[in-house]
Short mmCIF file of N, CA and C in Angstrom, two decimals:
data_model
loop_
_atom_site.label_atom_id
_atom_site.label_comp_id
_atom_site.label_asym_id
_atom_site.label_seq_id
_atom_site.Cartn_x
_atom_site.Cartn_y
_atom_site.Cartn_z
N UNK A 250 10.89 24.52 -2.70
CA UNK A 250 10.25 24.25 -4.00
C UNK A 250 10.99 23.12 -4.71
N UNK A 251 10.24 22.13 -5.10
CA UNK A 251 10.82 20.95 -5.74
C UNK A 251 11.02 21.19 -7.23
N UNK A 252 12.04 20.56 -7.79
CA UNK A 252 12.28 20.75 -9.22
C UNK A 252 11.67 19.61 -10.04
N UNK A 253 11.00 18.67 -9.37
CA UNK A 253 10.35 17.57 -10.08
C UNK A 253 9.15 18.12 -10.84
N UNK A 254 8.93 17.63 -12.07
CA UNK A 254 7.79 18.14 -12.82
C UNK A 254 6.49 17.65 -12.18
N UNK A 255 5.41 18.40 -12.34
CA UNK A 255 4.12 17.95 -11.82
C UNK A 255 3.76 16.62 -12.47
N UNK A 256 2.94 15.85 -11.79
CA UNK A 256 2.55 14.53 -12.29
C UNK A 256 1.95 14.65 -13.69
N UNK A 257 1.19 15.69 -13.91
CA UNK A 257 0.53 15.84 -15.19
C UNK A 257 0.54 17.30 -15.61
N UNK A 258 1.35 17.61 -16.61
CA UNK A 258 1.48 18.99 -17.07
C UNK A 258 0.14 19.54 -17.55
N UNK A 259 -0.64 18.71 -18.23
CA UNK A 259 -1.92 19.17 -18.74
C UNK A 259 -2.82 19.68 -17.62
N UNK A 260 -2.96 18.88 -16.54
CA UNK A 260 -3.82 19.29 -15.43
C UNK A 260 -3.34 20.57 -14.78
N UNK A 261 -2.03 20.69 -14.61
CA UNK A 261 -1.47 21.90 -14.01
C UNK A 261 -1.75 23.12 -14.88
N UNK A 262 -1.53 22.99 -16.19
CA UNK A 262 -1.77 24.10 -17.11
C UNK A 262 -3.27 24.45 -17.14
N UNK A 263 -4.11 23.43 -17.14
CA UNK A 263 -5.56 23.66 -17.13
C UNK A 263 -5.97 24.43 -15.88
N UNK A 264 -5.39 24.06 -14.74
CA UNK A 264 -5.65 24.76 -13.48
C UNK A 264 -5.24 26.23 -13.59
N UNK A 265 -4.04 26.46 -14.13
CA UNK A 265 -3.53 27.83 -14.29
C UNK A 265 -4.49 28.64 -15.16
N UNK A 266 -4.94 28.05 -16.27
CA UNK A 266 -5.84 28.76 -17.18
C UNK A 266 -7.18 29.05 -16.50
N UNK A 267 -7.71 28.06 -15.79
CA UNK A 267 -8.99 28.26 -15.10
C UNK A 267 -8.88 29.40 -14.09
N UNK A 268 -7.77 29.42 -13.34
CA UNK A 268 -7.58 30.46 -12.32
C UNK A 268 -7.28 31.82 -12.95
N UNK A 269 -6.37 31.85 -13.91
CA UNK A 269 -5.88 33.11 -14.47
C UNK A 269 -6.89 33.77 -15.40
N UNK A 270 -7.52 32.99 -16.27
CA UNK A 270 -8.40 33.55 -17.29
C UNK A 270 -9.88 33.34 -16.97
N UNK A 271 -10.15 32.77 -15.79
CA UNK A 271 -11.53 32.56 -15.36
C UNK A 271 -12.31 31.74 -16.39
N UNK A 272 -11.69 30.64 -16.84
CA UNK A 272 -12.31 29.74 -17.81
C UNK A 272 -12.81 28.52 -17.04
N UNK A 273 -14.00 28.06 -17.37
CA UNK A 273 -14.56 26.87 -16.73
C UNK A 273 -13.62 25.69 -16.99
N UNK A 274 -13.17 25.04 -15.92
CA UNK A 274 -12.20 23.94 -16.03
C UNK A 274 -12.72 22.83 -16.94
N UNK A 275 -14.03 22.61 -16.96
CA UNK A 275 -14.62 21.55 -17.79
C UNK A 275 -14.43 21.82 -19.29
N UNK A 276 -14.27 23.09 -19.68
CA UNK A 276 -14.08 23.44 -21.09
C UNK A 276 -12.66 23.21 -21.55
N UNK A 277 -11.73 23.03 -20.61
CA UNK A 277 -10.32 22.91 -20.95
C UNK A 277 -9.98 21.45 -21.21
N UNK A 278 -9.99 21.07 -22.48
CA UNK A 278 -9.71 19.69 -22.88
C UNK A 278 -8.42 19.67 -23.69
N UNK A 279 -7.83 18.48 -23.89
CA UNK A 279 -6.60 18.41 -24.69
C UNK A 279 -6.78 18.95 -26.11
N UNK A 280 -8.01 18.93 -26.64
CA UNK A 280 -8.27 19.40 -28.01
C UNK A 280 -8.56 20.89 -28.07
N UNK A 281 -8.74 21.53 -26.92
CA UNK A 281 -9.14 22.95 -26.90
C UNK A 281 -8.00 23.86 -27.36
N UNK A 282 -8.32 24.76 -28.28
CA UNK A 282 -7.36 25.78 -28.72
C UNK A 282 -7.44 26.92 -27.72
N UNK A 283 -6.30 27.29 -27.16
CA UNK A 283 -6.24 28.28 -26.09
C UNK A 283 -6.96 29.58 -26.47
N UNK A 284 -6.75 30.05 -27.68
CA UNK A 284 -7.32 31.33 -28.09
C UNK A 284 -8.70 31.15 -28.72
N UNK A 285 -8.80 30.27 -29.71
CA UNK A 285 -10.06 30.12 -30.45
C UNK A 285 -11.17 29.49 -29.62
N UNK A 286 -10.85 28.45 -28.84
CA UNK A 286 -11.89 27.73 -28.10
C UNK A 286 -12.11 28.27 -26.69
N UNK A 287 -11.04 28.68 -26.05
CA UNK A 287 -11.16 29.11 -24.65
C UNK A 287 -11.31 30.63 -24.52
N UNK A 288 -11.14 31.34 -25.64
CA UNK A 288 -11.35 32.78 -25.65
C UNK A 288 -10.33 33.57 -24.84
N UNK A 289 -9.14 33.04 -24.73
CA UNK A 289 -8.10 33.72 -23.97
C UNK A 289 -7.43 34.77 -24.85
N UNK A 290 -7.38 36.01 -24.37
CA UNK A 290 -6.74 37.05 -25.17
C UNK A 290 -5.24 37.06 -24.89
N UNK A 291 -4.53 37.87 -25.67
CA UNK A 291 -3.06 37.84 -25.58
C UNK A 291 -2.55 38.28 -24.21
N UNK A 292 -3.23 39.20 -23.55
CA UNK A 292 -2.78 39.62 -22.22
C UNK A 292 -2.95 38.50 -21.20
N UNK A 293 -4.12 37.84 -21.23
CA UNK A 293 -4.33 36.71 -20.33
C UNK A 293 -3.32 35.61 -20.63
N UNK A 294 -3.03 35.40 -21.93
CA UNK A 294 -2.09 34.35 -22.30
C UNK A 294 -0.71 34.64 -21.71
N UNK A 295 -0.30 35.90 -21.73
CA UNK A 295 1.00 36.25 -21.14
C UNK A 295 1.00 35.98 -19.63
N UNK A 296 -0.11 36.28 -18.96
CA UNK A 296 -0.23 35.96 -17.53
C UNK A 296 -0.13 34.45 -17.30
N UNK A 297 -0.78 33.69 -18.16
CA UNK A 297 -0.76 32.22 -18.06
C UNK A 297 0.66 31.71 -18.27
N UNK A 298 1.34 32.22 -19.30
CA UNK A 298 2.72 31.80 -19.57
C UNK A 298 3.63 32.14 -18.39
N UNK A 299 3.44 33.31 -17.82
CA UNK A 299 4.23 33.72 -16.65
C UNK A 299 4.03 32.72 -15.51
N UNK A 300 2.80 32.32 -15.28
CA UNK A 300 2.48 31.36 -14.21
C UNK A 300 3.05 29.97 -14.54
N UNK A 301 3.00 29.58 -15.82
CA UNK A 301 3.59 28.30 -16.24
C UNK A 301 5.10 28.33 -15.98
N UNK A 302 5.74 29.44 -16.36
CA UNK A 302 7.19 29.60 -16.11
C UNK A 302 7.49 29.37 -14.63
N UNK A 303 6.68 30.02 -13.78
CA UNK A 303 6.90 29.95 -12.34
C UNK A 303 6.68 28.54 -11.79
N UNK A 304 5.55 27.93 -12.16
CA UNK A 304 5.21 26.62 -11.60
C UNK A 304 6.11 25.50 -12.08
N UNK A 305 6.52 25.58 -13.34
CA UNK A 305 7.34 24.49 -13.91
C UNK A 305 8.83 24.78 -13.84
N UNK A 306 9.18 26.02 -13.50
CA UNK A 306 10.60 26.36 -13.43
C UNK A 306 11.28 26.41 -14.78
N UNK A 307 10.53 26.78 -15.82
CA UNK A 307 11.08 26.87 -17.17
C UNK A 307 10.76 28.25 -17.74
N UNK A 308 11.35 28.55 -18.89
CA UNK A 308 11.02 29.79 -19.60
C UNK A 308 10.34 29.38 -20.90
N UNK A 309 9.04 29.66 -20.99
CA UNK A 309 8.29 29.32 -22.20
C UNK A 309 8.67 30.30 -23.31
N UNK A 310 9.17 29.78 -24.44
CA UNK A 310 9.62 30.67 -25.53
C UNK A 310 8.45 31.15 -26.40
N UNK A 311 7.51 31.85 -25.76
CA UNK A 311 6.28 32.24 -26.46
C UNK A 311 6.56 33.14 -27.67
N UNK A 312 7.58 34.00 -27.57
CA UNK A 312 7.90 34.86 -28.71
C UNK A 312 8.38 34.02 -29.90
N UNK A 313 9.22 33.05 -29.64
CA UNK A 313 9.73 32.17 -30.70
C UNK A 313 8.58 31.35 -31.31
N UNK A 314 7.68 30.87 -30.46
CA UNK A 314 6.54 30.08 -30.96
C UNK A 314 5.66 30.94 -31.86
N UNK A 315 5.37 32.15 -31.40
CA UNK A 315 4.51 33.05 -32.18
C UNK A 315 5.16 33.36 -33.52
N UNK A 316 6.46 33.59 -33.49
CA UNK A 316 7.23 33.87 -34.70
C UNK A 316 7.13 32.69 -35.68
N UNK A 317 7.28 31.45 -35.17
CA UNK A 317 7.19 30.27 -36.03
C UNK A 317 5.82 30.15 -36.67
N UNK A 318 4.78 30.42 -35.89
CA UNK A 318 3.41 30.34 -36.40
C UNK A 318 3.17 31.44 -37.44
N UNK A 319 3.56 32.67 -37.10
CA UNK A 319 3.34 33.81 -38.00
C UNK A 319 4.11 33.69 -39.30
N UNK A 320 5.28 33.05 -39.25
CA UNK A 320 6.08 32.91 -40.47
C UNK A 320 5.71 31.65 -41.25
N UNK A 321 4.75 30.88 -40.73
CA UNK A 321 4.30 29.68 -41.43
C UNK A 321 5.19 28.47 -41.23
N UNK A 322 6.16 28.55 -40.32
CA UNK A 322 7.08 27.42 -40.08
C UNK A 322 6.43 26.34 -39.21
N UNK A 323 5.38 26.71 -38.47
CA UNK A 323 4.71 25.75 -37.60
C UNK A 323 3.22 26.10 -37.53
N UNK A 324 2.37 25.07 -37.46
CA UNK A 324 0.94 25.36 -37.30
C UNK A 324 0.65 25.85 -35.88
N UNK A 325 -0.30 26.72 -35.71
CA UNK A 325 -0.66 27.24 -34.38
C UNK A 325 -0.99 26.10 -33.42
N UNK A 326 -1.58 25.03 -33.97
CA UNK A 326 -1.98 23.90 -33.13
C UNK A 326 -0.78 23.27 -32.40
N UNK A 327 0.41 23.43 -32.96
CA UNK A 327 1.60 22.84 -32.36
C UNK A 327 1.88 23.42 -30.98
N UNK A 328 1.46 24.66 -30.74
CA UNK A 328 1.75 25.31 -29.47
C UNK A 328 0.51 25.74 -28.70
N UNK A 329 -0.58 26.00 -29.40
CA UNK A 329 -1.71 26.66 -28.76
C UNK A 329 -2.95 25.77 -28.57
N UNK A 330 -2.83 24.49 -28.88
CA UNK A 330 -3.88 23.53 -28.52
C UNK A 330 -3.40 22.88 -27.23
N UNK A 331 -4.29 22.76 -26.26
CA UNK A 331 -3.90 22.34 -24.91
C UNK A 331 -3.01 21.10 -24.83
N UNK A 332 -3.37 20.04 -25.54
CA UNK A 332 -2.57 18.81 -25.48
C UNK A 332 -1.15 19.05 -25.97
N UNK A 333 -1.02 19.79 -27.06
CA UNK A 333 0.31 20.09 -27.61
C UNK A 333 1.08 21.03 -26.69
N UNK A 334 0.36 22.00 -26.12
CA UNK A 334 1.00 22.94 -25.19
C UNK A 334 1.59 22.17 -24.00
N UNK A 335 0.81 21.24 -23.46
CA UNK A 335 1.29 20.44 -22.32
C UNK A 335 2.53 19.64 -22.72
N UNK A 336 2.53 19.08 -23.92
CA UNK A 336 3.69 18.32 -24.41
C UNK A 336 4.91 19.21 -24.53
N UNK A 337 4.73 20.42 -25.10
CA UNK A 337 5.85 21.37 -25.22
C UNK A 337 6.41 21.71 -23.85
N UNK A 338 5.55 21.92 -22.86
CA UNK A 338 6.00 22.27 -21.51
C UNK A 338 6.78 21.09 -20.92
N UNK A 339 6.26 19.88 -21.08
CA UNK A 339 6.97 18.69 -20.59
C UNK A 339 8.35 18.58 -21.24
N UNK A 340 8.44 18.91 -22.53
CA UNK A 340 9.73 18.89 -23.24
C UNK A 340 10.69 19.93 -22.66
N UNK A 341 10.17 21.13 -22.35
CA UNK A 341 11.00 22.17 -21.76
C UNK A 341 11.53 21.74 -20.38
N UNK A 342 10.66 21.13 -19.59
CA UNK A 342 11.06 20.65 -18.25
C UNK A 342 12.12 19.56 -18.40
N UNK A 343 11.90 18.63 -19.32
CA UNK A 343 12.86 17.54 -19.53
C UNK A 343 14.21 18.07 -20.00
N UNK A 344 14.18 19.04 -20.93
CA UNK A 344 15.42 19.61 -21.46
C UNK A 344 16.18 20.32 -20.35
N UNK A 345 15.47 21.00 -19.46
CA UNK A 345 16.10 21.72 -18.38
C UNK A 345 16.76 20.75 -17.41
N UNK A 346 16.10 19.62 -17.19
CA UNK A 346 16.65 18.63 -16.25
C UNK A 346 17.77 17.82 -16.88
N UNK A 347 17.70 17.69 -18.22
CA UNK A 347 18.70 16.88 -18.93
C UNK A 347 19.93 17.67 -19.12
#
């Protein structure tokens, strides 16, 4: 297993969501909100995060993200809109390698 990040985090995450939550790949756009637009429930989201952890070799801090959103410290869009989610994952991969 290689530790190099996938060429495109967004495509990899979209693939994971399509496979895990049975969402039409065409509906998964950078602007799509994981929960509101794609209809992913919290259990499916945990499965998706687990798969992201595995494929990217990182630990997604989903509890910390949820806490920030619930406490008003960060907008949900910062973590749960596909484009932003892909960016956060790329940051986690970069931090791990750095």
